[in-house]
Coordinates of C-alpha atoms in Angstrom, one line a residue:
Chain A
M1 CA -128.7 -164.9 28.8
S2 CA -126.0 -166.0 27.4
P3 CA -122.7 -163.7 26.0
N4 CA -123.3 -165.0 22.6
D5 CA -127.4 -164.0 22.4
I6 CA -126.9 -160.8 24.3
Y7 CA -124.8 -159.6 21.6
Q8 CA -126.8 -161.3 19.3
R9 CA -129.9 -159.6 20.2
L10 CA -127.8 -156.3 19.6
K11 CA -126.8 -156.8 16.3
V12 CA -130.4 -157.2 14.7
E13 CA -131.1 -153.7 17.1
F14 CA -128.0 -151.9 15.8
G15 CA -125.8 -153.3 13.3
D16 CA -122.6 -151.7 12.7
D17 CA -122.1 -150.5 15.9
I18 CA -121.6 -153.2 17.5
L19 CA -118.0 -153.9 16.0
S20 CA -117.2 -157.9 18.1
L21 CA -117.8 -160.5 20.8
N22 CA -114.9 -161.6 22.7
E23 CA -115.4 -165.4 24.5
E24 CA -112.0 -165.4 25.6
P25 CA -112.7 -167.9 28.1
G26 CA -110.8 -166.5 31.5
F27 CA -112.1 -162.9 31.0
E28 CA -115.4 -161.3 30.6
P29 CA -116.9 -162.0 27.8
A30 CA -117.1 -157.9 26.7
I31 CA -118.3 -156.4 23.6
K32 CA -116.9 -153.8 21.8
V33 CA -119.7 -151.3 20.7
N34 CA -118.9 -147.6 18.7
P35 CA -119.2 -144.7 20.7
N36 CA -121.4 -142.7 19.1
N37 CA -124.7 -144.5 19.6
I38 CA -123.4 -145.4 23.2
V39 CA -126.1 -144.5 24.0
D40 CA -128.5 -145.3 23.1
I41 CA -127.1 -149.3 23.3
M42 CA -126.9 -148.5 26.6
L43 CA -131.0 -147.1 27.0
F44 CA -132.0 -150.4 25.0
L45 CA -129.7 -152.4 27.2
R46 CA -131.7 -151.1 30.1
D47 CA -134.7 -151.1 28.6
E48 CA -134.8 -153.5 26.5
E49 CA -137.1 -157.0 27.7
G50 CA -135.0 -160.2 29.0
L51 CA -131.9 -157.9 28.5
E52 CA -132.6 -154.9 32.0
F53 CA -128.8 -154.0 33.1
D54 CA -130.4 -152.5 35.8
Y55 CA -127.1 -152.7 37.6
P56 CA -124.4 -150.6 36.6
S57 CA -120.8 -152.2 38.2
C58 CA -118.8 -150.9 36.3
L59 CA -117.3 -147.6 34.5
S60 CA -113.2 -147.9 33.9
G61 CA -110.9 -146.0 32.0
V62 CA -107.4 -148.0 29.7
D63 CA -104.9 -146.6 28.2
L64 CA -104.2 -149.1 25.0
G65 CA -101.4 -146.7 23.8
E66 CA -102.6 -144.8 20.8
N67 CA -106.5 -145.6 22.3
L68 CA -108.1 -144.7 25.5
G69 CA -110.2 -147.8 26.1
V70 CA -114.0 -147.3 29.0
V71 CA -115.3 -150.4 30.0
Y72 CA -118.4 -151.1 31.0
N73 CA -119.3 -154.0 33.5
L74 CA -123.3 -154.6 33.5
Y75 CA -125.1 -157.2 35.5
S76 CA -129.4 -158.1 35.9
L77 CA -129.9 -158.0 39.0
K78 CA -132.9 -158.8 37.8
R79 CA -131.8 -162.2 35.1
K80 CA -128.6 -163.2 37.1
H81 CA -126.4 -162.5 33.6
R82 CA -123.8 -159.3 33.4
I83 CA -121.9 -158.2 30.1
T84 CA -118.6 -156.1 29.5
I85 CA -118.9 -153.6 26.8
K86 CA -115.8 -151.9 25.9
V87 CA -115.2 -148.8 23.4
E88 CA -112.2 -147.2 22.1
V89 CA -111.3 -143.5 21.2
P90 CA -108.6 -141.4 20.0
K91 CA -106.5 -140.6 22.5
D92 CA -105.8 -136.9 21.0
A93 CA -110.0 -136.5 21.1
P94 CA -111.1 -138.8 23.6
N95 CA -115.5 -137.9 23.3
V96 CA -117.5 -140.2 24.8
P97 CA -121.1 -140.3 24.6
S98 CA -121.6 -139.5 28.6
C99 CA -123.6 -142.3 30.3
E100 CA -125.0 -140.1 33.4
L101 CA -128.9 -140.2 32.6
V102 CA -129.0 -143.6 31.6
W103 CA -127.9 -145.0 35.0
R104 CA -126.9 -142.2 36.9
S105 CA -123.9 -143.7 39.2
F106 CA -122.3 -143.6 36.1
D107 CA -121.6 -139.9 37.4
W108 CA -118.4 -140.3 39.2
H109 CA -117.4 -143.2 37.8
E110 CA -116.9 -141.0 34.3
R111 CA -115.6 -138.7 36.8
E112 CA -113.0 -140.1 37.7
A113 CA -112.4 -141.8 34.6
Y114 CA -111.5 -138.0 33.1
D115 CA -109.3 -137.0 36.6
L116 CA -107.2 -139.9 36.2
L117 CA -107.5 -140.8 32.4
G118 CA -108.7 -137.3 30.6
V119 CA -111.3 -139.3 28.7
N120 CA -113.7 -136.3 27.6
F121 CA -117.2 -137.5 28.1
V122 CA -119.5 -135.4 26.2
G123 CA -122.6 -134.2 28.2
H124 CA -121.9 -134.5 31.3
H125 CA -123.2 -131.4 33.7
N126 CA -121.0 -131.0 35.9
L127 CA -117.3 -133.4 33.9
R128 CA -114.4 -131.7 36.7
R129 CA -111.9 -133.2 39.1
I130 CA -112.8 -135.8 41.8
L131 CA -109.8 -137.2 42.6
L132 CA -107.0 -135.0 43.0
P133 CA -106.7 -131.3 43.8
F134 CA -108.2 -129.0 41.2
D135 CA -105.0 -127.4 40.2
W136 CA -103.9 -130.2 39.1
E137 CA -102.1 -131.1 35.9
G138 CA -102.1 -133.6 33.9
H139 CA -104.0 -137.2 33.7
P140 CA -101.3 -139.2 35.9
L141 CA -102.7 -142.6 34.7
R142 CA -101.4 -141.9 31.2
K143 CA -98.6 -143.9 30.5
D144 CA -97.0 -141.1 29.1
Y145 CA -97.8 -138.8 32.4
V146 CA -94.8 -137.5 33.3
Q147 CA -94.2 -136.5 37.5
P148 CA -93.9 -133.0 38.8
D149 CA -91.1 -131.9 40.5
Y150 CA -93.5 -129.6 42.5
F151 CA -97.4 -129.2 44.1
H152 CA -98.0 -126.4 46.3
G153 CA -94.2 -125.7 47.0
M154 CA -94.0 -129.3 48.4
K155 CA -91.5 -131.4 46.5
V156 CA -93.3 -134.8 45.0
Q157 CA -89.9 -136.8 44.0
Y158 CA -88.5 -138.8 47.0
Chain B
M1 CA -85.5 -130.6 111.3
G2 CA -85.5 -129.2 107.7
L3 CA -87.1 -131.0 104.9
L4 CA -84.4 -133.5 103.6
D5 CA -84.1 -134.6 107.6
R6 CA -87.7 -135.4 107.8
L7 CA -86.9 -137.5 104.2
D8 CA -85.7 -140.7 105.6
D9 CA -87.5 -141.0 108.2
P10 CA -90.4 -143.9 108.2
Y11 CA -92.0 -143.0 111.2
D12 CA -93.0 -139.2 109.9
I13 CA -94.5 -137.8 106.1
G14 CA -90.9 -138.9 104.7
D15 CA -92.2 -142.0 102.6
N16 CA -94.7 -139.2 100.5
I17 CA -92.2 -136.1 100.2
F18 CA -90.4 -135.5 96.8
L19 CA -88.3 -133.2 95.7
G20 CA -87.8 -131.9 92.8
T21 CA -87.4 -128.8 90.8
I22 CA -90.4 -127.5 89.1
E23 CA -89.7 -127.8 85.2
D24 CA -89.1 -131.7 86.6
V25 CA -92.7 -131.6 88.1
L26 CA -94.7 -130.0 85.1
N27 CA -92.7 -131.7 82.6
W28 CA -93.5 -135.9 84.0
G29 CA -97.5 -134.1 84.9
R30 CA -97.1 -133.2 80.4
S31 CA -95.3 -136.5 80.2
K32 CA -97.9 -138.4 81.8
S33 CA -101.4 -136.3 80.1
D34 CA -101.3 -136.7 76.6
W35 CA -104.4 -135.6 74.9
Y36 CA -103.8 -136.6 70.1
M37 CA -105.9 -135.6 68.4
T38 CA -108.6 -137.8 66.9
F39 CA -107.7 -138.1 63.7
G40 CA -106.5 -141.0 61.0
L41 CA -105.3 -140.9 57.1
A42 CA -104.6 -144.7 56.0
C43 CA -104.2 -148.8 57.6
C44 CA -102.5 -147.1 59.8
A45 CA -105.4 -146.2 61.1
I46 CA -107.0 -148.7 61.5
E47 CA -104.0 -149.7 63.7
F48 CA -103.7 -146.9 65.7
M49 CA -107.3 -148.0 66.7
A50 CA -106.4 -151.4 67.9
V51 CA -104.3 -149.8 70.8
N52 CA -107.3 -147.0 71.1
A53 CA -108.8 -150.8 72.0
A54 CA -109.5 -152.7 75.6
H55 CA -106.9 -155.2 74.5
Y56 CA -103.5 -152.4 74.4
D57 CA -105.9 -150.4 75.8
F58 CA -104.3 -146.3 75.0
M59 CA -105.9 -144.9 77.9
R60 CA -103.5 -145.7 80.5
F61 CA -101.2 -143.7 78.9
G62 CA -103.4 -140.2 80.3
C63 CA -103.8 -140.2 76.2
I64 CA -107.3 -138.9 75.9
P65 CA -108.6 -138.3 72.0
R66 CA -109.3 -134.5 70.9
P67 CA -111.7 -133.5 67.8
S68 CA -110.1 -129.9 68.4
P69 CA -106.5 -129.0 66.7
R70 CA -106.8 -126.6 70.0
Q71 CA -106.5 -129.1 72.9
T72 CA -104.7 -131.1 71.4
D73 CA -101.1 -131.8 72.2
F74 CA -99.6 -133.7 69.6
I75 CA -100.6 -135.9 66.5
I76 CA -100.4 -139.2 64.8
I77 CA -99.6 -139.1 61.5
S78 CA -100.7 -142.9 61.2
G79 CA -100.8 -143.3 57.3
T80 CA -100.6 -142.3 53.9
V81 CA -100.0 -138.3 53.8
T82 CA -100.7 -137.4 49.6
L83 CA -100.2 -134.1 48.3
K84 CA -103.8 -132.8 49.1
M85 CA -103.6 -133.6 52.6
A86 CA -100.4 -132.6 52.8
E87 CA -101.7 -129.0 53.1
R88 CA -104.4 -129.3 55.1
I89 CA -101.6 -131.1 58.0
K90 CA -100.2 -128.4 57.7
R91 CA -103.1 -126.2 58.8
L92 CA -104.2 -128.7 61.8
Y93 CA -100.1 -128.5 63.3
E94 CA -100.9 -124.9 62.5
Q95 CA -103.9 -124.8 64.2
M96 CA -102.6 -126.0 68.3
A97 CA -101.8 -124.5 70.6
E98 CA -97.4 -125.3 72.0
P99 CA -95.3 -127.2 73.1
K100 CA -96.8 -129.3 70.1
Y101 CA -95.2 -132.6 69.1
V102 CA -95.0 -135.8 66.2
L103 CA -95.8 -138.9 65.8
S104 CA -94.9 -140.3 62.9
M105 CA -96.6 -143.2 62.2
G106 CA -95.4 -146.6 59.5
S107 CA -93.9 -146.3 56.4
C108 CA -95.9 -144.3 54.2
S109 CA -95.7 -140.9 57.2
N110 CA -91.9 -142.1 57.6
S111 CA -90.7 -141.9 53.8
G112 CA -93.3 -142.7 51.0
G113 CA -93.6 -146.4 52.0
P114 CA -94.3 -148.3 48.7
Y115 CA -95.1 -145.7 46.7
W116 CA -91.8 -144.0 47.5
E117 CA -91.1 -144.1 42.7
D118 CA -94.0 -144.4 41.6
G119 CA -96.9 -142.7 43.9
Y120 CA -96.9 -139.0 42.1
H121 CA -100.0 -138.1 44.5
V122 CA -98.3 -139.1 47.9
L123 CA -95.8 -136.6 49.9
K124 CA -92.6 -138.4 50.1
G125 CA -92.2 -138.5 54.1
V126 CA -95.0 -135.9 56.8
D127 CA -90.8 -134.2 58.1
R128 CA -90.6 -132.5 54.4
I129 CA -93.7 -130.2 55.5
I130 CA -94.2 -130.1 59.2
P131 CA -90.8 -131.3 62.4
V132 CA -91.2 -134.9 63.2
D133 CA -90.7 -136.0 66.9
V134 CA -90.6 -139.6 66.5
Y135 CA -90.7 -141.7 63.4
I136 CA -92.0 -145.3 64.5
P137 CA -91.4 -148.0 61.4
G138 CA -93.6 -150.2 59.9
C139 CA -96.2 -151.0 57.3
P140 CA -98.1 -150.6 59.3
P141 CA -96.6 -151.2 63.0
R142 CA -98.2 -153.8 65.5
P143 CA -99.8 -151.9 68.6
E144 CA -96.7 -152.6 70.7
A145 CA -94.6 -150.7 68.4
F146 CA -96.9 -147.7 68.8
L147 CA -96.8 -148.7 72.8
D148 CA -93.2 -148.1 72.5
G149 CA -93.1 -144.4 70.1
M150 CA -95.4 -143.4 73.1
V151 CA -93.3 -144.1 75.6
K152 CA -90.6 -143.1 74.1
L153 CA -92.3 -139.4 73.3
Q154 CA -93.0 -139.7 76.8
S155 CA -89.0 -139.6 77.8
K156 CA -89.4 -136.3 75.4
I157 CA -91.8 -134.8 76.9
K158 CA -89.5 -136.0 80.1
H159 CA -86.5 -133.9 80.0
Q160 CA -87.5 -131.4 77.8
E161 CA -86.8 -128.0 78.9
I162 CA -89.8 -125.1 79.0
F163 CA -88.1 -122.3 81.0
R164 CA -85.0 -121.6 79.1
K165 CA -86.4 -122.8 75.4
R166 CA -86.4 -119.3 73.8
Q167 CA -82.8 -118.2 75.2
N168 CA -81.3 -121.2 74.7
M169 CA -83.5 -121.0 71.0
S170 CA -80.6 -120.3 67.6
Q171 CA -81.0 -117.8 64.7
A172 CA -82.0 -120.0 62.5
D173 CA -85.1 -121.0 64.5
R174 CA -85.7 -117.0 65.7
D175 CA -84.9 -116.6 61.5
A176 CA -87.8 -119.5 60.6
I177 CA -90.0 -118.1 63.0
A178 CA -90.2 -114.9 62.1
Q179 CA -89.6 -116.3 58.3
R180 CA -93.2 -117.7 59.3
Q181 CA -94.5 -114.7 61.4
V182 CA -94.7 -112.7 57.1
E183 CA -95.8 -115.7 55.3
L184 CA -98.6 -116.1 57.9
Q185 CA -99.0 -112.2 57.4
K186 CA -98.9 -112.8 53.9
L187 CA -101.5 -115.1 53.6
R188 CA -104.2 -113.5 56.7
E189 CA -103.9 -110.3 53.3
E190 CA -104.6 -112.0 50.8
Y191 CA -107.9 -114.6 52.5
E192 CA -108.9 -110.5 53.3
N193 CA -109.0 -109.0 49.5
W194 CA -110.1 -112.5 49.1
R195 CA -113.0 -112.4 51.2
K196 CA -113.4 -109.1 50.0
E197 CA -114.0 -109.7 46.5
H198 CA -116.4 -112.2 46.6
F199 CA -118.6 -112.0 50.2
D200 CA -118.7 -107.8 50.6
I201 CA -119.3 -108.1 46.7
L202 CA -122.7 -110.1 48.1
Q203 CA -123.6 -107.7 50.4
Q204 CA -123.7 -104.4 48.3
E205 CA -126.6 -106.8 46.3

């Protein structure tokens, strides 16, 4: 199924929640969607006959300046097609519904995006830091992050 | 006829007699039998595995991997020391028995390496938390470079003072040791309080 076909299927089902399709050559074809309805869209992509995305390749957080983005890379081992789903949320209220229960492997991916970028995945059962120490302050992959001077008495700067 | 007279006599057992101080003999033995901790951090550890394998054969230096810090003579800091890991490394180092040595392998543990500027999570040099004996440069170092560092460590052990060490210790070192003892005592008390708070309550219930 081509990206445009997937886009049309989603558009018929969800209407205005599906914002745009980006098919720029050289990039992964990406569909931008509304974050509020992301769980239903993901369930549709997983279960609908003909789409059947059964392999969630990756979930990444992105700092876009004013907004935070979350990028879902999906692949179907059965149908051999792939698609990228993107959402954007404002930085002062970065709430995205958790897709942890759609594909369980997004559990740790979402924890990583929370750890490094501070995306708040609403409904995640265990949203705490996964890589950094549990008492770390701030989210270091944000563009406006300032390195601490000391951590537990150890100097951080060179 | 004394022992010294027999040293040059080829028809006697002279060829098999060596003379030296106890310190020389002990250091000779210690330098040829260094056990190291099985401990790797990053890509330098992969290079270190190459040193261990048949081609470079690290065991011919008398180095045997040990799984416990209590049984090791030296620790190889092979890779990036993150701030999270730094506390564990310090604890492992303190669990090792004296005399103990540290080999810092590669740019990361020498000085932070490629993370020196933007590495918010990297300790810029392991010598900020534990004393380092030999620094091996490289990113990662070739096995030959590592073996050269090992030879340097051996020569350091070979020429070390054992018996007069305490007497010759400077006042600053004594103060540092006393300070650390106080800190450790404080940690022990904190742990005891924490244990009481969490586990004694469970037992009562």
